[in-house]
Amino acid sequence: MTKEQVKGSAEEEQQAAQSKKALKKQQKEAEKAAKKAEKQAKLAADQQTTEEDDFAQDRYGVYALMQSQEKPDRSLVRVCELTPDRAEQTVWVRARVHTSRAKGKQCFLVLRQQQWNVQALVAVGEKASKQMVKFCANITKESIVDVEAVVQKVEQKIESCSQQDVELHIQKLFVVSQAEPRLPLQLDDAVRPEVEGDEEGRATVNQDTRLDNRVIDLRTTTSQAIFRLQSGVCQLFRDTLTKKGFVEIQTPKIISAASEGGANVFTVSYFKTSAYLAQSPQLYKQMCICADFDKVFCVGPVFRAEDSNTHRHLTEFVGLDIEMAFNYHYHEVIDSITDTMVQIFKGLRDNFQTEIQTVCKQYPSEPFKFLEPTLRLEFTEAVGVLEAVALLRSAGVEMGDEEDLSTPNEKLLGRLVKEKYDTDFYVLDKYPLAVRPFYTMPDPQNPKYSNSYDMFMRGEEILSGAQRVHDAQLLTERALHHSIDLEKIKAYIDSFRYGAPPHAGGGIGLERVTMLYLGLHNVRQTSMFPRDPKRLTP
Amino acid sequence: MALRELSSLEKFVGLKRQKKISTQGERKVPVLQNNNGSSLIGLVTISSHLVSEAKKTELLGESVEQRAVVQQWLEYRLTRLDNCSQDEVNIILTELNEYLVDKVYLAGNSITLADALMYYGIHHIISELAVQQKEKYLNVTRWFDHIQHYPGVRHHLPPVIVLRNRVYQSNQH
């Protein structure tokens, strides 16, 4: 090599380094262009061949945009109804293309509708041409199609589908709505159990990707099952309480004063002043009791401006709230609420077994256990148990008399209760007064404690409730003790001046109940469009 | 630390007289002054000496193999367990848990010096474990509970509460 050559090569290298990126870009673009051209050529060629001699050309294609042009006399059969009883029948089905696999003269499709799917087959023959099979193979995943097909029994069960005993032999296929070729996440990846994914080294989809593309994620069998079950929770809640003589009420969410103390409320501007988003329908439930509604419940959004990014906190969730007047003792209310919860658990167990099993496939957990009547422990007992277990470092878990349970302690207690009583659901009664809101009724025997209770599922709190103070005088005292501006809660306190029955109640978080019933680990999985400090979309 | 451990050991092997033991250097290595003027240095050396003096040589192992295993665990205690970092704690507990699957004592079928010194050395780790972790390292916990209740071993150390029932599902992770 001469000197110049060396120099030249050095320069080249430098240039190469500088323009590597640019080159790569160019290459990519060139490749893209080439691909595009190829595709177009292919399409043109395809069209030519189809135009040449395609006897099946009116048996497939893409529908024009549906603008309700016509009302064809056609009934679409649901995928879950495709059973051996329909063998040899010709049916129309509308479903999504879950996957497609072309093999020579055949193309297998898996057609999905909600949580059901069925195998379909297009084969070159009397009913379908080569071009039609090709067209079917090229339909993008997640497109919606109308197919006319004959239901055929199969000799071997199709393990990968929910309809295992039949397959569809397609005669006509039209695309109703085309999906873009690139999906932001693969549905099969999204339903893969984590353990399996690690073992096989196959992809799983992480939580944020799921939530960013929630619409696709909600199509997975797991999501479908979770939200069907959640709807069941609401339904059972309403039915049970209605049977008990409760009235459903609707309460405003824009309120003038924070109900649970001034911290963690969202402030909204309200014309010339400011208002808050309700942390619970607490005050309104109580006013309804004072207005002689006796037993009320309410299902609606509640807001918490807590900046906590944990597995179980959302800034907006659905509250299932109960409030009822009782005769002599607030345990009447506890019994009523626990019975409602038990009815919900039973209803889920009896009517939603399919959904529970579907979720279990991806997120294995033990079946939910409960006792009848529900176990009720007193707070002091619980603390005693915990201290006996946790003589950690001889100073670790020594709890003060008026200290609240920490989350790890709650979980440990849940474990101990489960081990001793074999139940995932129990009530913890008589919390210290200091850790409860101002409207909590103090315990008559020991003023340090209160007539308040929490309910737990799998060691995590789902309900907080208490007997409320129904005496205006005592309520004023308690509010002052908590240094709350009396002016702002004047209307609330005044409601108790004209005769108020003793009453108690509680509020449940719908998402948490669903999460803990199914033994899931993140509340975002049971919230359709979760809201937390970091997420405001979708 | 080492001094209190050695005085507990003295009581365990049944020595009446209190030895004069001091420490030297930054690592607080124990030193034993003998009556004849010579001195012994180091935890394991002094412990073995105390055992011999109390005529409890079975604590050092009865067969050749057992003696070797005892020595191995004494070395493990000094080199691995003492001053280990938080990351190493889990490795040690996992190793020990696997080793103890089919054993009551660290060496053979009777208590040895290895059990006593490992117990003294691991006490501060076990007492910090949460219930769930104690259950995760089930065999370590079983061995630890057995040794802490063995007559005469636990003198200067507080007892650690061990649950006798499993409260966590084994398939939970």
XYZ file of C-alpha atoms in Angstrom:
711
model
C 0.000 0.000 0.000
C 1.225 3.459 -0.760
C 0.835 6.300 1.661
C -1.933 7.877 -0.341
C -3.869 4.742 -0.422
C -3.598 4.446 3.314
C -4.699 8.018 3.748
C -7.560 7.488 1.381
C -8.767 4.440 3.188
C -8.579 6.269 6.507
C -10.700 9.045 5.144
C -13.086 6.576 3.725
C -13.407 4.939 7.056
C -14.210 8.212 8.675
C -16.751 9.010 6.077
C -18.138 5.566 6.351
C -18.537 5.976 10.079
C -20.249 9.299 9.618
C -22.567 8.167 6.933
C -23.238 4.713 8.261
C -26.553 5.813 9.638
C -27.489 7.659 6.520
C -26.484 4.658 4.426
C -28.572 2.350 6.545
C -31.512 4.649 6.162
C -31.036 4.788 2.441
C -30.741 1.055 2.239
C -33.907 0.601 4.215
C -35.753 3.029 2.054
C -34.475 1.383 -1.062
C -35.574 -1.979 0.276
C -38.963 -0.574 1.120
C -39.356 0.895 -2.325
C -38.284 -2.368 -3.907
C -40.763 -4.275 -1.792
C -43.506 -1.872 -2.677
C -42.787 -2.171 -6.349
C -42.717 -5.926 -6.033
C -46.018 -5.929 -4.239
C -47.625 -3.735 -6.823
C -46.298 -5.885 -9.608
C -47.590 -8.934 -7.801
C -50.977 -7.342 -7.277
C -51.161 -6.384 -10.909
C -50.187 -9.895 -11.920
C -52.707 -11.339 -9.481
C -55.408 -9.147 -10.843
C -54.556 -10.223 -14.322
C -54.756 -13.881 -13.454
C -58.000 -13.340 -11.594
C -59.393 -11.425 -14.485
C -58.280 -14.164 -16.809
C -60.229 -17.079 -15.432
C -61.561 -16.958 -11.941
C -64.830 -18.827 -11.778
C -65.202 -17.932 -8.080
C -64.755 -14.233 -8.378
C -68.143 -13.327 -6.947
C -67.637 -15.661 -3.959
C -65.064 -13.481 -2.229
C -63.856 -9.919 -1.991
C -64.019 -6.783 0.098
C -67.427 -5.347 0.900
C -68.045 -1.727 0.088
C -68.169 0.489 3.170
C -71.284 -0.457 5.102
C -73.532 2.558 5.152
C -76.691 0.570 5.749
C -77.445 0.254 2.059
C -79.528 -2.892 2.369
C -81.164 -5.318 4.781
C -80.269 -8.766 3.478
C -82.457 -11.570 4.779
C -79.607 -13.410 6.441
C -79.095 -14.537 10.006
C -75.581 -14.655 11.329
C -74.856 -17.612 13.582
C -72.702 -17.027 16.663
C -69.466 -18.954 16.857
C -70.398 -20.450 20.232
C -73.443 -22.020 18.576
C -71.328 -23.969 16.084
C -71.728 -27.437 17.557
C -72.136 -30.920 16.071
C -75.959 -30.415 16.076
C -75.450 -28.040 13.157
C -73.388 -30.524 11.135
C -73.948 -30.392 7.356
C -75.816 -27.080 7.639
C -74.822 -24.042 5.643
C -74.412 -21.025 7.921
C -73.314 -17.408 7.747
C -70.838 -16.282 10.406
C -69.286 -12.900 11.136
C -66.002 -13.145 12.998
C -62.452 -11.903 13.174
C -59.545 -13.604 11.466
C -57.452 -14.688 14.449
C -54.766 -16.445 12.427
C -54.444 -17.761 8.885
C -52.142 -20.404 7.507
C -51.892 -21.221 3.830
C -50.708 -24.660 2.786
C -50.592 -25.146 -0.971
C -54.137 -25.538 -2.190
C -55.634 -25.031 1.249
C -55.860 -22.193 3.677
C -56.747 -22.690 7.335
C -58.235 -19.771 9.235
C -59.025 -19.501 12.915
C -62.147 -17.359 13.185
C -62.665 -15.673 16.542
C -65.739 -14.119 18.092
C -65.232 -12.770 21.615
C -63.870 -15.678 23.646
C -64.882 -18.386 21.173
C -63.051 -19.516 18.092
C -63.459 -22.081 15.356
C -61.284 -23.522 12.620
C -62.266 -22.719 9.059
C -60.907 -24.098 5.816
C -60.796 -22.859 2.244
C -59.712 -25.487 -0.252
C -59.388 -25.267 -4.029
C -62.272 -27.209 -5.543
C -65.778 -26.722 -6.872
C -66.556 -23.911 -4.496
C -63.262 -22.073 -4.375
C -60.663 -21.118 -6.912
C -56.890 -20.782 -6.491
C -57.256 -17.046 -6.446
C -59.837 -17.211 -3.674
C -57.536 -19.307 -1.459
C -54.775 -16.832 -2.114
C -57.066 -13.965 -1.202
C -58.016 -15.680 2.065
C -54.386 -16.292 2.953
C -53.625 -12.619 2.475
C -56.332 -11.269 4.799
C -54.632 -9.418 7.611
C -54.990 -10.644 11.198
C -57.885 -9.132 13.159
C -59.871 -8.234 10.027
C -63.606 -8.796 10.310
C -65.089 -11.164 7.729
C -68.459 -12.579 6.736
C -68.264 -16.222 5.692
C -70.784 -18.637 4.284
C -69.718 -22.140 5.161
C -70.820 -25.693 5.782
C -70.397 -26.997 9.319
C -68.543 -30.322 9.290
C -67.786 -32.682 12.157
C -64.116 -33.455 12.621
C -62.587 -36.823 13.444
C -59.939 -35.501 15.812
C -60.729 -32.788 18.337
C -59.238 -29.428 17.459
C -57.311 -28.690 20.651
C -56.468 -25.076 19.881
C -60.055 -23.901 19.440
C -63.037 -23.508 21.724
C -65.291 -25.253 19.182
C -63.398 -28.538 19.137
C -65.838 -30.836 17.391
C -66.588 -28.973 14.170
C -64.881 -26.968 11.464
C -66.225 -24.661 8.787
C -65.775 -25.411 5.092
C -65.875 -21.975 3.557
C -67.865 -21.341 0.384
C -67.959 -17.560 0.395
C -65.867 -15.000 2.215
C -66.156 -11.228 2.275
C -64.078 -8.758 4.237
C -66.256 -6.378 6.253
C -63.438 -4.387 7.809
C -59.744 -4.681 7.100
C -57.162 -4.423 9.845
C -53.831 -2.781 9.245
C -51.147 -5.372 8.574
C -49.007 -4.466 11.605
C -50.590 -5.039 14.993
C -49.105 -3.216 17.987
C -49.234 -6.455 19.970
C -49.934 -10.085 19.158
C -52.983 -11.538 20.886
C -51.281 -14.886 21.360
C -48.414 -13.185 23.182
C -50.882 -11.320 25.369
C -52.588 -14.462 26.700
C -49.417 -16.468 27.279
C -48.883 -17.303 30.947
C -45.734 -15.638 32.210
C -44.067 -18.802 33.462
C -44.502 -20.540 30.149
C -43.139 -17.477 28.392
C -39.957 -17.550 30.439
C -39.469 -21.253 29.893
C -39.964 -21.185 26.174
C -38.277 -17.858 25.769
C -41.344 -16.632 23.928
C -42.642 -13.120 24.049
C -45.112 -11.896 26.612
C -46.583 -8.427 26.529
C -45.851 -6.079 29.384
C -48.476 -4.094 31.214
C -47.741 -0.715 29.667
C -47.825 -1.988 26.096
C -51.149 -3.628 26.882
C -52.636 -0.478 28.313
C -51.311 1.720 25.489
C -53.135 -0.541 23.033
C -56.026 -1.349 25.288
C -58.536 -1.887 22.483
C -56.516 -4.800 21.122
C -55.642 -6.131 24.554
C -59.325 -6.188 25.515
C -59.942 -8.673 22.687
C -57.915 -11.391 24.405
C -59.830 -14.255 25.958
C -58.478 -13.310 29.374
C -59.663 -9.693 29.161
C -63.027 -10.780 27.784
C -63.457 -13.117 30.744
C -62.310 -10.573 33.330
C -64.763 -7.889 32.234
C -67.672 -10.286 31.794
C -67.057 -11.399 35.363
C -66.782 -7.788 36.525
C -70.145 -7.017 34.972
C -71.399 -10.036 36.910
C -70.116 -8.547 40.173
C -72.171 -5.369 39.567
C -75.205 -7.353 38.539
C -75.055 -9.610 41.609
C -74.454 -6.606 43.878
C -77.556 -4.859 42.543
C -79.741 -7.959 42.542
C -78.817 -9.001 46.073
C -79.366 -5.551 47.562
C -82.588 -4.932 45.648
C -83.913 -8.210 47.067
C -83.013 -6.953 50.540
C -85.142 -3.861 49.944
C -82.397 -1.366 49.089
C -82.974 1.628 46.824
C -80.384 2.579 44.206
C -79.446 6.256 44.314
C -77.354 8.569 42.128
C -75.183 11.152 43.823
C -73.329 14.211 42.488
C -69.597 13.798 41.889
C -68.842 17.517 41.941
C -68.876 18.530 45.577
C -68.089 21.601 47.657
C -66.042 19.953 50.415
C -63.790 16.955 50.738
C -65.563 14.099 52.469
C -62.601 12.160 53.848
C -60.492 15.084 55.004
C -58.870 17.659 52.762
C -55.912 15.609 51.503
C -55.930 13.769 48.180
C -58.903 15.339 46.446
C -58.965 16.608 42.878
C -59.818 20.265 42.631
C -61.786 21.437 39.603
C -62.446 25.020 38.681
C -66.139 25.757 39.036
C -67.034 29.104 37.469
C -65.734 31.695 39.925
C -64.869 29.252 42.683
C -63.420 25.778 42.972
C -65.045 22.424 43.622
C -63.815 18.906 44.362
C -64.339 15.526 42.772
C -66.081 13.205 45.233
C -63.862 10.737 47.071
C -66.960 8.772 47.963
C -70.716 9.363 47.959
C -70.468 9.198 51.757
C -72.195 12.458 52.682
C -75.018 11.949 50.192
C -75.664 8.367 51.236
C -76.052 9.619 54.808
C -78.354 12.454 53.800
C -80.559 9.897 52.031
C -80.726 7.908 55.277
C -81.791 11.101 57.080
C -84.380 11.548 54.343
C -85.997 8.213 55.264
C -84.679 6.044 52.451
C -83.642 3.482 55.077
C -81.409 1.366 52.840
C -79.546 2.790 49.874
C -76.770 1.777 47.539
C -74.965 3.504 44.739
C -72.660 2.400 41.918
C -70.483 5.090 40.417
C -67.072 6.640 39.922
C -65.045 7.857 42.898
C -61.833 9.846 42.761
C -58.665 9.721 44.855
C -55.865 12.161 44.144
C -53.319 9.969 45.894
C -49.955 10.035 44.221
C -49.346 6.359 44.897
C -48.181 4.122 42.088
C -48.924 0.724 43.554
C -50.491 -2.443 42.249
C -53.784 -1.609 43.922
C -54.327 2.148 43.643
C -56.196 3.959 40.896
C -57.080 7.643 40.843
C -60.554 6.884 39.523
C -62.379 3.665 40.260
C -65.908 2.362 40.516
C -67.296 2.463 44.037
C -70.053 0.159 45.183
C -71.440 1.981 48.210
C -73.914 0.821 50.805
C -75.593 2.716 53.643
C -78.392 1.483 55.848
C -80.228 2.446 59.007
C -80.105 -0.220 61.737
C -82.170 -0.852 64.829
C -79.822 -1.338 67.803
C -76.358 -2.528 66.776
C -74.186 -1.799 63.748
C -73.404 -5.508 63.407
C -76.814 -5.725 61.718
C -75.205 -3.771 58.892
C -72.023 -5.845 58.874
C -74.131 -8.977 58.549
C -76.062 -7.439 55.702
C -72.913 -6.432 53.821
C -71.087 -9.718 54.381
C -74.162 -11.610 53.230
C -74.184 -9.473 50.070
C -70.517 -10.266 49.458
C -71.142 -13.978 50.011
C -74.037 -13.879 47.539
C -71.694 -12.247 45.010
C -69.008 -14.901 45.576
C -71.567 -17.677 45.224
C -73.051 -16.149 42.096
C -69.616 -15.838 40.508
C -68.708 -19.382 41.488
C -71.954 -20.795 40.075
C -72.490 -18.684 36.960
C -69.039 -17.608 35.843
C -67.006 -20.810 36.084
C -66.000 -20.593 32.391
C -64.653 -17.069 32.854
C -62.837 -18.018 36.069
C -61.188 -20.966 34.321
C -60.206 -18.796 31.344
C -58.449 -16.294 33.600
C -56.861 -19.135 35.576
C -55.245 -20.444 32.397
C -53.169 -17.300 32.151
C -52.992 -16.284 35.816
C -53.164 -19.424 37.956
C -54.610 -18.982 41.433
C -56.395 -20.952 44.100
C -60.207 -20.892 44.007
C -61.633 -18.195 46.301
C -62.768 -19.539 49.666
C -65.258 -18.054 52.131
C -67.221 -19.101 55.191
C -70.880 -18.771 56.086
C -71.433 -16.864 58.265
C -68.441 -14.645 57.523
C -65.597 -14.662 60.027
C -65.397 -11.503 62.162
C -62.195 -10.690 64.086
C -61.589 -7.773 66.418
C -58.714 -5.432 65.651
C -57.041 -5.983 69.034
C -57.167 -9.754 68.533
C -55.559 -9.344 65.142
C -52.790 -7.162 66.538
C -52.243 -9.726 69.285
C -51.929 -12.511 66.734
C -49.539 -10.467 64.631
C -47.348 -9.596 67.582
C -47.196 -13.221 68.644
C -46.002 -14.193 65.189
C -43.778 -11.291 64.527
C -41.532 -10.862 67.521
C -39.145 -9.595 64.892
C -36.032 -7.972 66.284
C -38.011 -7.722 69.524
C -39.086 -4.240 68.430
C -40.165 -4.713 64.806
C -43.871 -5.240 64.704
C -44.776 -3.906 68.078
C -47.794 -1.870 67.159
C -49.119 0.985 69.189
C -52.671 0.738 70.465
C -53.868 3.323 67.994
C -51.748 2.418 65.017
C -53.185 1.322 61.685
C -52.262 -1.975 60.049
C -49.479 -1.663 57.507
C -49.925 -3.380 54.146
C -47.384 -6.163 54.849
C -49.108 -6.807 58.171
C -52.505 -6.898 56.478
C -51.184 -9.488 54.069
C -49.560 -11.560 56.792
C -52.772 -11.468 58.804
C -54.653 -12.638 55.713
C -52.265 -15.582 55.475
C -52.658 -16.499 59.128
C -56.448 -16.283 58.893
C -56.434 -18.424 55.769
C -54.252 -21.017 57.461
C -56.370 -21.123 60.596
C -59.894 -20.748 59.225
C -59.417 -21.582 55.525
C -61.170 -18.459 54.320
C -60.065 -15.708 51.935
C -62.777 -13.341 53.156
C -63.137 -11.938 56.656
C -64.082 -8.801 58.570
C -61.816 -6.904 60.922
C -63.867 -4.980 63.473
C -63.224 -2.195 66.024
C -60.423 -0.136 64.446
C -58.683 2.559 66.506
C -60.667 5.801 66.331
C -57.590 7.864 65.497
C -57.070 6.217 62.085
C -60.662 6.663 60.861
C -62.523 9.654 59.359
C -64.291 12.229 61.558
C -67.821 10.840 61.092
C -66.889 7.461 62.654
C -68.824 6.526 65.794
C -66.548 5.974 68.833
C -66.770 2.673 70.698
C -68.898 3.098 73.861
C -66.711 0.762 75.967
C -63.350 2.148 74.934
C -63.184 5.648 73.398
C -59.798 4.822 71.809
C -61.560 2.408 69.487
C -64.477 2.879 67.103
C -67.433 1.052 65.590
C -65.609 0.697 62.285
C -64.594 -2.278 60.209
C -62.666 -3.296 57.117
C -63.296 -6.313 54.943
C -60.483 -8.262 53.359
C -60.137 -10.521 50.358
C -56.935 -12.560 50.068
C -55.390 -10.349 52.745
C -56.058 -7.063 50.967
C -58.627 -4.500 51.996
C -61.685 -4.171 49.742
C -64.147 -2.378 51.986
C -63.930 0.282 54.638
C -66.994 1.033 56.679
C -68.328 2.126 60.035
C -71.244 3.218 62.111
C -71.605 6.959 61.454
C -72.204 9.677 63.984
C -75.892 10.620 63.610
C -75.854 13.253 66.370
C -75.146 16.801 65.186
C -73.518 17.781 68.479
C -71.020 14.911 68.578
C -70.403 15.238 64.845
C -69.436 18.909 65.284
C -67.035 17.935 68.065
C -65.406 15.236 65.953
C -65.109 17.570 62.955
C -63.394 20.198 65.110
C -61.088 17.513 66.500
C -60.069 16.755 62.915
C -59.805 20.528 62.279
C -62.331 20.566 59.456
C -63.880 23.867 58.391
C -67.440 23.644 59.771
C -68.663 26.194 57.248
C -67.977 23.803 54.370
C -69.842 20.844 55.871
C -72.702 22.874 57.316
C -75.350 21.276 55.075
C -74.094 17.827 56.058
C -74.176 18.490 59.801
C -77.559 20.218 59.566
C -79.105 17.078 58.053
C -78.742 15.390 61.440
C -80.581 18.108 63.415
C -84.105 16.977 62.566
C -84.073 13.390 63.728
C -81.620 10.970 62.195
C -81.739 7.201 62.562
C -78.585 5.342 63.638
C -76.919 4.017 60.519
C -73.768 2.403 59.128
C -72.393 1.497 55.751
C -69.331 0.987 53.655
C -67.772 1.395 50.252
C -66.268 -1.298 48.059
C -63.899 -0.907 45.125
C -65.238 -2.870 42.167
C -61.862 -3.303 40.489
C -60.260 -4.567 43.673
C -62.993 -7.106 44.264
C -62.597 -8.445 40.733
C -58.812 -8.482 41.039
C -58.740 -10.277 44.373
C -61.510 -12.703 43.555
C -59.525 -13.864 40.530
C -56.237 -13.694 42.431
C -54.706 -11.214 39.974
C -51.784 -9.044 40.953
C -52.554 -5.652 39.477
C -55.720 -3.581 39.683
C -55.031 -2.243 36.189
C -55.935 -5.662 34.838
C -59.469 -5.265 36.118
C -59.973 -1.652 35.115
C -60.981 -1.282 31.505
C -59.312 2.090 30.988
C -57.235 2.587 34.117
C -56.431 5.990 35.542
C -53.403 6.392 37.750
C -50.999 9.254 38.490
C -49.065 8.430 35.323
C -51.836 7.427 32.950
C -54.610 9.562 31.518
C -54.992 7.838 28.148
C -56.509 5.942 26.446
C -20.005 -10.301 69.265
C -17.418 -13.078 69.163
C -16.802 -12.736 72.872
C -20.408 -13.272 73.846
C -20.577 -16.135 71.424
C -17.541 -17.808 72.999
C -18.879 -17.363 76.518
C -22.171 -18.955 75.422
C -20.155 -21.772 73.914
C -18.271 -22.216 77.183
C -21.555 -22.692 79.000
C -22.775 -25.044 76.281
C -19.768 -27.380 76.554
C -20.005 -27.130 80.342
C -16.858 -25.203 81.280
C -17.150 -23.526 84.657
C -14.183 -21.169 84.582
C -14.469 -17.953 82.590
C -11.537 -17.703 80.186
C -9.770 -14.427 79.619
C -10.605 -13.560 76.057
C -9.847 -10.237 74.436
C -10.017 -8.976 70.862
C -7.346 -7.610 68.610
C -7.287 -5.571 65.409
C -10.073 -3.954 63.428
C -11.806 -7.238 62.670
C -12.092 -7.854 66.431
C -10.444 -11.265 66.206
C -10.764 -13.011 69.575
C -7.573 -13.906 71.474
C -7.396 -16.380 74.353
C -4.581 -16.074 76.904
C -3.625 -19.452 78.285
C -2.287 -19.885 81.849
C 1.103 -21.009 80.533
C 1.502 -17.687 78.678
C 0.779 -18.925 75.167
C -2.179 -17.452 73.285
C -4.746 -18.807 70.817
C -6.098 -16.600 68.068
C -9.313 -16.880 66.061
C -12.892 -17.976 66.669
C -12.651 -21.498 65.317
C -9.299 -22.188 66.986
C -10.535 -21.042 70.370
C -13.862 -22.857 69.995
C -12.102 -26.131 69.165
C -9.789 -25.614 72.126
C -12.733 -25.038 74.493
C -14.421 -28.195 73.222
C -11.222 -30.238 73.825
C -10.763 -28.745 77.270
C -14.330 -29.672 78.221
C -13.569 -33.204 76.988
C -16.456 -32.994 74.539
C -14.413 -33.986 71.481
C -17.477 -35.679 69.966
C -18.570 -32.125 69.135
C -15.687 -31.975 66.656
C -16.933 -35.107 64.912
C -16.548 -38.768 65.765
C -15.484 -40.283 62.461
C -12.863 -38.968 60.053
C -15.559 -37.911 57.597
C -17.629 -36.168 60.235
C -14.561 -34.291 61.453
C -13.894 -33.114 57.917
C -17.493 -31.948 57.456
C -17.387 -30.071 60.768
C -14.206 -28.297 59.693
C -15.785 -27.475 56.368
C -18.783 -25.764 58.000
C -16.579 -23.906 60.475
C -14.656 -22.547 57.509
C -17.934 -21.721 55.719
C -19.022 -19.754 58.751
C -15.827 -17.653 58.774
C -15.385 -17.134 55.056
C -18.920 -17.035 53.671
C -21.336 -16.177 56.417
C -19.478 -13.540 58.419
C -19.700 -10.034 56.939
C -21.645 -11.217 53.894
C -23.543 -8.674 51.802
C -27.315 -8.556 51.415
C -27.139 -10.245 47.995
C -25.073 -13.088 49.382
C -27.576 -13.707 52.164
C -30.101 -15.169 49.729
C -27.450 -17.337 48.084
C -26.299 -18.668 51.440
C -29.843 -19.369 52.593
C -30.622 -21.165 49.339
C -27.459 -23.309 49.575
C -28.051 -24.127 53.205
C -31.716 -24.894 52.538
C -30.815 -27.424 49.856
C -28.087 -28.974 52.001
C -30.438 -29.454 54.955
C -33.247 -31.129 52.988
C -32.367 -34.579 54.393
C -30.403 -33.641 57.520
C -31.149 -32.860 61.136
C -27.646 -31.567 61.894
C -24.978 -30.113 59.649
C -22.636 -33.071 60.153
C -23.856 -36.558 60.905
C -26.722 -37.439 63.199
C -25.715 -35.547 66.292
C -25.088 -31.944 67.206
C -21.544 -30.677 66.573
C -19.607 -27.481 66.980
C -20.567 -26.673 63.372
C -24.252 -26.422 64.323
C -23.529 -24.178 67.293
C -21.255 -21.753 65.439
C -23.443 -21.642 62.324
C -26.429 -20.964 64.582
C -24.612 -18.111 66.354
C -23.452 -16.701 63.037
C -26.766 -16.850 61.191
C -28.980 -15.685 64.066
C -29.020 -12.012 63.080
C -30.042 -12.963 59.538
C -32.851 -15.325 60.534
C -34.292 -12.907 63.086
C -34.735 -10.296 60.341
C -36.571 -12.600 57.946
C -40.262 -12.076 57.246
C -42.647 -14.958 57.813
C -42.835 -15.631 54.091
C -39.050 -15.921 53.781
C -38.783 -18.204 56.785
C -41.209 -20.423 55.003
C -39.285 -20.165 51.749
C -36.148 -21.464 53.476
C -38.137 -24.091 55.314
C -35.258 -26.486 56.041
C -33.016 -23.727 57.368
C -35.830 -22.583 59.641
C -36.454 -26.130 60.883
C -32.758 -26.685 61.623
C -32.463 -23.242 63.252
C -35.481 -23.811 65.467
C -34.134 -27.188 66.511
C -30.705 -25.805 67.432
C -32.093 -22.785 69.304
C -34.117 -25.167 71.462
C -31.229 -27.600 71.951
C -30.414 -27.586 75.671
C -27.683 -25.104 76.488
C -26.985 -23.607 73.052
C -29.008 -20.392 73.111
C -27.633 -18.201 75.898
C -27.068 -14.643 74.847
C -29.429 -14.645 71.869
C -33.166 -13.856 71.814
C -35.371 -16.686 70.556
C -36.796 -16.360 67.048
C -40.473 -17.177 66.615
C -41.065 -19.910 64.078
C -44.528 -20.848 62.859
C -45.203 -24.566 62.887
C -47.768 -24.408 60.097
C -47.296 -23.298 56.541
C -49.302 -20.157 55.890
C -48.144 -19.549 52.328
C -49.155 -21.778 49.452
C -46.142 -23.595 48.109
C -47.170 -22.648 44.568
C -47.248 -18.954 45.389
C -44.289 -17.009 44.133
